[in-house]
Protein backbone atom coordinates (compact mmCIF):
# COMPACT_ATOMS: atom_id res chain seq x y z
CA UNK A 1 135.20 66.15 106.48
CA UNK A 2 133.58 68.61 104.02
CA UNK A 3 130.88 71.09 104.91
CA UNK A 4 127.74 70.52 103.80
CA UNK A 5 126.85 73.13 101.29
CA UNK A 6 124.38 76.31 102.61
CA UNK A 7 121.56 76.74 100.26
CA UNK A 8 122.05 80.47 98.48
CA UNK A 9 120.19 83.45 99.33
CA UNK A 10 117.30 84.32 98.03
CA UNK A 11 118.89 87.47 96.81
CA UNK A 12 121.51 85.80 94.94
CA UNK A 13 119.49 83.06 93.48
CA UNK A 14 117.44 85.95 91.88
CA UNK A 15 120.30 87.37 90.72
CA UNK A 16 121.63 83.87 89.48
CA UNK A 17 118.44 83.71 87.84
CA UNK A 18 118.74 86.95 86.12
CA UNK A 19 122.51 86.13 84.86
CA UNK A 20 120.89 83.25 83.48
CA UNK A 21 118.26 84.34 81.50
CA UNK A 22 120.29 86.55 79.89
CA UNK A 23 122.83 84.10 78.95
CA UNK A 24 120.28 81.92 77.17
CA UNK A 25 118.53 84.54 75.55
CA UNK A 26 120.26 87.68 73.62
CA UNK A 27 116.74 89.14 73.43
CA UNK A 28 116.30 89.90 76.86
CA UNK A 29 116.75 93.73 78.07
CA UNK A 30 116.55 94.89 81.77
CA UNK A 31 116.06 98.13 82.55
CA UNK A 32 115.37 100.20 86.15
CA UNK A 33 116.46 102.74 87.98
CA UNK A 34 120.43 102.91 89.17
CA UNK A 35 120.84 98.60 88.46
CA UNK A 36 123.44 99.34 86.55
CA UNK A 37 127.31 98.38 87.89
CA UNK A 38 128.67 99.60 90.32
CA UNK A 39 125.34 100.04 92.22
CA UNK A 40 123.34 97.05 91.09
CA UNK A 41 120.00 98.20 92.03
CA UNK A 42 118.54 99.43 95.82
CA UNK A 43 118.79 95.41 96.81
CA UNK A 44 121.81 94.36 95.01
CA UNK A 45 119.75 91.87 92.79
CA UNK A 46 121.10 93.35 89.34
CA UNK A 47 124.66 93.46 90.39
CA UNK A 48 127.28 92.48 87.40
CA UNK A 49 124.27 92.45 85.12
CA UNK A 50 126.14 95.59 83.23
CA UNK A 51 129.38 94.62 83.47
CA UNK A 52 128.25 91.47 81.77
CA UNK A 53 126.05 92.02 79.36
CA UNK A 54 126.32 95.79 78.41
CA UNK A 55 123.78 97.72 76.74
CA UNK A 56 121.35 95.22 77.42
CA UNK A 57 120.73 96.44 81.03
CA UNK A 58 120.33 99.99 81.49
CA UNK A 59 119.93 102.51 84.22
CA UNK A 60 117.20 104.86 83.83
CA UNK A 61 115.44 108.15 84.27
CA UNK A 62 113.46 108.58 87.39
CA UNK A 63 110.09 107.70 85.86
CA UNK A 64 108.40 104.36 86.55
CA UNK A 65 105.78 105.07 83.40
CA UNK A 66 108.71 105.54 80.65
CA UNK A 67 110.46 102.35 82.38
CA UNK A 68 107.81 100.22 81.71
CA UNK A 69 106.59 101.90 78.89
CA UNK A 70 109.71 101.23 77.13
CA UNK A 71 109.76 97.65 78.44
CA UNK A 72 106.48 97.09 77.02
CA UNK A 73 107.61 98.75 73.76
CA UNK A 74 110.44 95.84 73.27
CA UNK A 75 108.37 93.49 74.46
CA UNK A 76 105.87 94.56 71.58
CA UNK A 77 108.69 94.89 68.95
CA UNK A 78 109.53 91.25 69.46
CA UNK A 79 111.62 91.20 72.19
CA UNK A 80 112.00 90.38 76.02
CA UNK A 81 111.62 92.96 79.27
CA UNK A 82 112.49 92.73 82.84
CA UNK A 83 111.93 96.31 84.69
CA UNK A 84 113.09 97.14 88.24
CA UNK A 85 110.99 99.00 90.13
CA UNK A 86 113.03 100.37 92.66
CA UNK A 87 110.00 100.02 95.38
CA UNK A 88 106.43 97.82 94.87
CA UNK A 89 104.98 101.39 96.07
CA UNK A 90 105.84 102.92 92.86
CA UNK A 91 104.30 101.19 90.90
CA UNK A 92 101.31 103.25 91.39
CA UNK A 93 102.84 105.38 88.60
CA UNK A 94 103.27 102.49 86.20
CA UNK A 95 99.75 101.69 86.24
CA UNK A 96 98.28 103.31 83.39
CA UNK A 97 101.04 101.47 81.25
CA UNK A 98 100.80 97.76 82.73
CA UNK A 99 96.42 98.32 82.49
CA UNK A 100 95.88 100.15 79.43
CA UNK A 101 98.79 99.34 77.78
CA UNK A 102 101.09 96.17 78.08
CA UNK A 103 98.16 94.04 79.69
CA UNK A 104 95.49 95.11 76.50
CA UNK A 105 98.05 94.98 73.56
CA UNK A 106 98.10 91.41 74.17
CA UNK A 107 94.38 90.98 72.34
CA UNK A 108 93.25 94.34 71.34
CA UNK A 109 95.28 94.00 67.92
CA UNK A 110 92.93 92.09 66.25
CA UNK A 111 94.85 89.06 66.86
CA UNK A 112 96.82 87.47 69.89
CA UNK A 113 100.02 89.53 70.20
CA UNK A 114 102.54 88.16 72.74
CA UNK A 115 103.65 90.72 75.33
CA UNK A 116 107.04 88.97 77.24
CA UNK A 117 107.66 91.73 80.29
CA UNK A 118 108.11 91.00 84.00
CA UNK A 119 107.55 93.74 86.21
CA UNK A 120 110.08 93.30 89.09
CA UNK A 121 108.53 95.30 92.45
CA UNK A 122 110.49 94.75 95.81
CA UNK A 123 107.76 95.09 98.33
CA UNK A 124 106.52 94.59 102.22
CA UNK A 125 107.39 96.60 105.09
CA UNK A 126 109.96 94.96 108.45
CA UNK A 127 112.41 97.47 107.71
CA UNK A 128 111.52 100.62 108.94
CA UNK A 129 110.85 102.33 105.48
CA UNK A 130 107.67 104.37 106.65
CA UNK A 131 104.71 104.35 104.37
CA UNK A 132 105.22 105.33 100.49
CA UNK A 133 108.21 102.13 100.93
CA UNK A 134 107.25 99.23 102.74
CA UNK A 135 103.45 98.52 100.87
CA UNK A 136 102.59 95.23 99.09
CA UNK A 137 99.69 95.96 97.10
CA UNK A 138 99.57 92.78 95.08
CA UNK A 139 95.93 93.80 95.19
CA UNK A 140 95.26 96.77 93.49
CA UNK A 141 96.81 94.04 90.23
CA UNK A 142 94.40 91.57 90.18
CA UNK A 143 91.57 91.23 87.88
CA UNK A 144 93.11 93.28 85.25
CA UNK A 145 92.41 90.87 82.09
CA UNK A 146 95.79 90.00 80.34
CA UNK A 147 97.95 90.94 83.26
CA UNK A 148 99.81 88.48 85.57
CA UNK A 149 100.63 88.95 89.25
CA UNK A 150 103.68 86.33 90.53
CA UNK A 151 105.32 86.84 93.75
CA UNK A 152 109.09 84.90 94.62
CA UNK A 153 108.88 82.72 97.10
CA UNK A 154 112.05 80.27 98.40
CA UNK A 155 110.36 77.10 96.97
CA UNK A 156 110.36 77.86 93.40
CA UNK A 157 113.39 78.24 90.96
CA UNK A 158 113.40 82.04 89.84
CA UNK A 159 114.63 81.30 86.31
CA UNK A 160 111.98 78.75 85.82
CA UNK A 161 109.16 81.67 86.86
CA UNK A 162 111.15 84.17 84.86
CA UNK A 163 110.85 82.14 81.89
CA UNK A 164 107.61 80.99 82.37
CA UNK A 165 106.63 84.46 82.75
CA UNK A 166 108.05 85.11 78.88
CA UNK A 167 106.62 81.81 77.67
CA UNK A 168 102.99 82.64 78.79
CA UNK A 169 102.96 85.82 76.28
CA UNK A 170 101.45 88.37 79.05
CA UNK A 171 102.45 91.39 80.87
CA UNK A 172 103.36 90.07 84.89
CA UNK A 173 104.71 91.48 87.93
CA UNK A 174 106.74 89.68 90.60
CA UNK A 175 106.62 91.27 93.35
CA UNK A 176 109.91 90.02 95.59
CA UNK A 177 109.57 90.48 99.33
CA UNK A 178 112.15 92.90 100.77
CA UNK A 179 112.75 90.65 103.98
CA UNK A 180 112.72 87.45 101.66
CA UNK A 181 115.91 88.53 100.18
CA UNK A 182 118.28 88.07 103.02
CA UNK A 183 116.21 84.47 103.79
CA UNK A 184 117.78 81.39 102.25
CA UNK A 185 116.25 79.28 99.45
CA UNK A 186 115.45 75.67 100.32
CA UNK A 187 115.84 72.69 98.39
CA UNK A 188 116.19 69.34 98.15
CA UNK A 189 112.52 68.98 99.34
CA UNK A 190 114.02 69.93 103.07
CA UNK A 191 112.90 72.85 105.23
CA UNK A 192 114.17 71.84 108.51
CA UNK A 193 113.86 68.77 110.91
CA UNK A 194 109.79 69.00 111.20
CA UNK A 195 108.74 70.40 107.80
CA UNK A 196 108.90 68.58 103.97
CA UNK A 197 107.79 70.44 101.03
CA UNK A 198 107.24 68.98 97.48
CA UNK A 199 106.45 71.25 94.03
CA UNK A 200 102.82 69.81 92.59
CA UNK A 201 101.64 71.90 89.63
CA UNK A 202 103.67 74.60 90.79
CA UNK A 203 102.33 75.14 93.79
CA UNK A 204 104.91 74.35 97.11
CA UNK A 205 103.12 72.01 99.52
CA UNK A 206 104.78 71.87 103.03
CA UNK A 207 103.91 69.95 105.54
CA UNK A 208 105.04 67.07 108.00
CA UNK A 209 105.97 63.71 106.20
CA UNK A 210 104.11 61.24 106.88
CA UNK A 211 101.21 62.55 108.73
CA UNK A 212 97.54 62.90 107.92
CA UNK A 213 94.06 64.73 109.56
CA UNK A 214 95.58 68.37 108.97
CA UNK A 215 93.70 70.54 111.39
CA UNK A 216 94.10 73.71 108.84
CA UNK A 217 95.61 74.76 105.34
CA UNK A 218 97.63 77.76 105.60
CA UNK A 219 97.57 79.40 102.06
CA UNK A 220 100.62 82.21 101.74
CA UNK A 221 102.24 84.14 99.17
CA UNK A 222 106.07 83.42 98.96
CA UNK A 223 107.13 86.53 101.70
CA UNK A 224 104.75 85.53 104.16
CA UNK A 225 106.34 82.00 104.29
CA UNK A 226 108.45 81.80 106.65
CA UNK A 227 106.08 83.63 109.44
CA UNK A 228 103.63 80.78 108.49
CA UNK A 229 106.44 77.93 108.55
CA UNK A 230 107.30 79.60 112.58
CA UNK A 231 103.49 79.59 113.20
CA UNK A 232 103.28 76.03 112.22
CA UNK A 233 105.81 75.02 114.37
CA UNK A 234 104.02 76.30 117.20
CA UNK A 235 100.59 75.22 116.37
CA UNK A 236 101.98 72.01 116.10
CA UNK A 237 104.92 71.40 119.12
CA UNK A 238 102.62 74.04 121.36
CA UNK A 239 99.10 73.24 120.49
CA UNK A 240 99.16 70.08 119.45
CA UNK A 241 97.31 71.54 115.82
CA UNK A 242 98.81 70.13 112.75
CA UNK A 243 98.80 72.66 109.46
CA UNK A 244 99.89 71.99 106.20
CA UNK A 245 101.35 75.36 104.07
CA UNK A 246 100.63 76.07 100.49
CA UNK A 247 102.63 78.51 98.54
CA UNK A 248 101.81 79.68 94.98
CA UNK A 249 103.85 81.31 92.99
CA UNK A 250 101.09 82.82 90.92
CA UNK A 251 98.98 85.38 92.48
CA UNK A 252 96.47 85.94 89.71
CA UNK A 253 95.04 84.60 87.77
CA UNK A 254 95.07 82.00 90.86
CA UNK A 255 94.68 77.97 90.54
CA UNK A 256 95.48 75.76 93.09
CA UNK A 257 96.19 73.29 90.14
CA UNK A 258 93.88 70.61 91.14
CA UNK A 259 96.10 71.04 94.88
CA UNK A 260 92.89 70.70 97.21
CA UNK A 261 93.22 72.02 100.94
CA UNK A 262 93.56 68.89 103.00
CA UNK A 263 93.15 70.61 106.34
CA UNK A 264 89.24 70.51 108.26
CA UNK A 265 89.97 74.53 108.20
CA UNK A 266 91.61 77.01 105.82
CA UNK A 267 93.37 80.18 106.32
CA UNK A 268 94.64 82.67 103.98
CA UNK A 269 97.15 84.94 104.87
CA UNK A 270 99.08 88.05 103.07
CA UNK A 271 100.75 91.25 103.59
CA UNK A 272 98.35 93.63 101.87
CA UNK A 273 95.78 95.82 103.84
CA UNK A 274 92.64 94.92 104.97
CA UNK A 275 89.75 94.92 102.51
CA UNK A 276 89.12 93.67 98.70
CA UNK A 277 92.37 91.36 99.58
CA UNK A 278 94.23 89.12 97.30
CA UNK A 279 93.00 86.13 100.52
CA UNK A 280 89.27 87.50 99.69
CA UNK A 281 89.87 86.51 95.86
CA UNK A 282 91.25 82.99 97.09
CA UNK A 283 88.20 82.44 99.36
CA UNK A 284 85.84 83.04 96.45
CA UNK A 285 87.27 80.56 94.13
CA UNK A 286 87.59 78.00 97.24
CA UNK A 287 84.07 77.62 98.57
CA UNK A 288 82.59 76.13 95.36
CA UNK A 289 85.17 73.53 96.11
CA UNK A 290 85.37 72.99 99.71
CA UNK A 291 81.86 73.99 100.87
CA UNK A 292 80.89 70.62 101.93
CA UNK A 293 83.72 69.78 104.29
CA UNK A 294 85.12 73.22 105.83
CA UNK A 295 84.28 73.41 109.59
CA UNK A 296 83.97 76.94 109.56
CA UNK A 297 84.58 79.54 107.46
CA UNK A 298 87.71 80.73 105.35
CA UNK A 299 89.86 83.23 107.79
CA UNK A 300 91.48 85.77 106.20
CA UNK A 301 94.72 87.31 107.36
CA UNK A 302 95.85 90.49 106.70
CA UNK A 303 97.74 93.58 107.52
CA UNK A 304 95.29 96.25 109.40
CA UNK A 305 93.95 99.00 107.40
CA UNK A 306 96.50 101.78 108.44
CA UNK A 307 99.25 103.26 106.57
CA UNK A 308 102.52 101.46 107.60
CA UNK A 309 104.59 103.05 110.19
CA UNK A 310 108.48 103.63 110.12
CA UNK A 311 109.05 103.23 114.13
CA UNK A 312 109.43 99.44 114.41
CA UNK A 313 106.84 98.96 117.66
CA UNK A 314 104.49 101.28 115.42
CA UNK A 315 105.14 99.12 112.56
CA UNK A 316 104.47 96.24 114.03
CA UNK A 317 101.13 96.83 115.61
CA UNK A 318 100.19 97.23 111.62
CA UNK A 319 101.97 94.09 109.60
CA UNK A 320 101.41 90.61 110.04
CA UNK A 321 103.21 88.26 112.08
CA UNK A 322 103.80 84.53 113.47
CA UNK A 323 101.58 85.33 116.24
CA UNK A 324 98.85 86.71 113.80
CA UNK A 325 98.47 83.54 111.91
CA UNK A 326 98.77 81.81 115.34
CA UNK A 327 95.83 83.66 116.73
CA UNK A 328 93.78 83.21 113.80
CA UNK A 329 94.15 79.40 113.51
CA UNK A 330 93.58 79.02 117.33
CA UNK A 331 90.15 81.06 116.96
CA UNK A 332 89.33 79.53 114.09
CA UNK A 333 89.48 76.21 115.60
CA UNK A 334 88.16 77.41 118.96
């Protein structure tokens, strides 16, 4: 009898995804620091890139302006970009290039100029990388007119966001949770025995089949989904409380795509400090909608307002968790 096949690693669907979009398009580049063969990048996601496709992927100087600079120069010229940033932290350097320059050339020509670059940022903390290597500050991204913030998430095909990304004629980053990458993708709309998903206007929608009178909407970037999936499962076989998860792959600008919040109660939760939060933004474009029929409201979850420790009980006293979103539901509903 034959083995079932295991879904793929995040990790390796990315780099699938890469291999792919390469393939069907000789005017793609990718550029970043060390991703060329035999290192691949920090996380392994360029690996064979090189080897495959030669001068198109290229290492790089240690300088996270020039990368994306440069990738915002071919994307300019007429072609495609994907930059590596080796961590999400460093793109702090980048930032003059993606806000004055990639995410304004896009309009500020006199006429609409497409500008195809993705900004790939490995981000959040679990791993014991201390503070200038385990942020996620999707944040400090948003509201920059022309600019794009995406984050992976094991619902959505990475090609299809990659391209997408090209397609829309803006500057975006992805930023691709560190953790995320050794989780595996699901598919088939199957997450386990309790949980369904389905893709609606590209937003993931997961929740128990069959079942209505959701007691709360949990609303999560792509890393935090799996803590939310385990807090779920607990609300629900523990507490009796029945949440529904939705998972966008687009950050900013952010649209639920007509996707309403079915739950009495939403909750927003992300990995970025506390304060002016990508959850904040979400709550702001929600109440217009749902002010008539929340119970309470929004609760935002985030990380605390602390740099991020590299001892792991530190560490964890600062990042967010099952048990945070569990908490927060619980009060919420209290």
């Amino acid at each position: 009898m034959r083995e079932p096949v295991r879904a793929e690693r995040v990790s390796e669907h990315l780099n699938r995804a890469l291999h792919d979009v390469l393939a069907a398009d000789p005017t793609v580049h990718v550029l970043g620091e060390d991703i060329a063969d035999p290192y691949g990048g920090a996380f392994k996601i360029t690996k064979g890139l090189s080897s495959r496709f030669g001068d198109r992927v290229r290492s790089t100087p240690i300088s996270e302006a020039a990368i994306v600079g440069t990738g915002a120069g071919l994307a300019l010229g007429g072609d495609k970009a994907i930059v590596e940033i080796m961590f999400a932290d460093f793109a702090a350097l980048a930032f003059d290039q993606l806000m004055n320059f990639a995410s304004k050339s896009t309009t500020m020509y006199g006429r609409p100029v497409p500008m195809p670059l993705v900004v790939r940022c490995p981000s959040g903390g679990r791993r014991g990388y201390g503070p200038t290597h385990s942020q996620s500050p999707q944040k400090h991204f948003l509201g920059v007119p022309g600019l794009s913030v995406l984050e992976l998430t094991p619902f959505h095909d990475a090609r299809a966001l990659l391209e997408d990304a090209f397609a829309a004629g803006r500057p975006a980053l992805l930023f691709e949770d560190k953790v995320l990458y050794t989780r595996r993708m699901f598919r088939d709309g199957v997450v386990d025995e309790l949980f369904r998903y389905e893709l609606v206007n590209g937003l993931a929608r997961v929740a128990v089949e069959g079942v209505d009178g959701h007691d709360c909407t949990i609303i999560a970037p792509g890393g935090m989904a799996h803590r939310a999936l385990e807090a779920m499962r607990e609300l629900l076989l523990e507490h009796d409380v029945l949440c529904e998860l939705l998972v966008p792959a687009r950050l900013y600008p952010f649209d639920l795509g007509g996707v309403l919040p079915r739950g009495r109660q939403v909750c927003v939760a992300e990995d970025g400090a506390a304060g002016a939060t990508w959850g904040a933004e979400v709550a702001t474009r929600l109440y217009p909608v749902l002010w008539g029929r929340l119970a309470r409201p929004i609760t935002l979850v985030s990380a605390a307002d602390s740099v991020i420790p590299a001892a792991p009980h530190l560490e964890r006293e600062v990042l967010v968790h099952a048990d945070t979103i569990r908490l927060a539901v619980l009060e919420a509903l209290a």
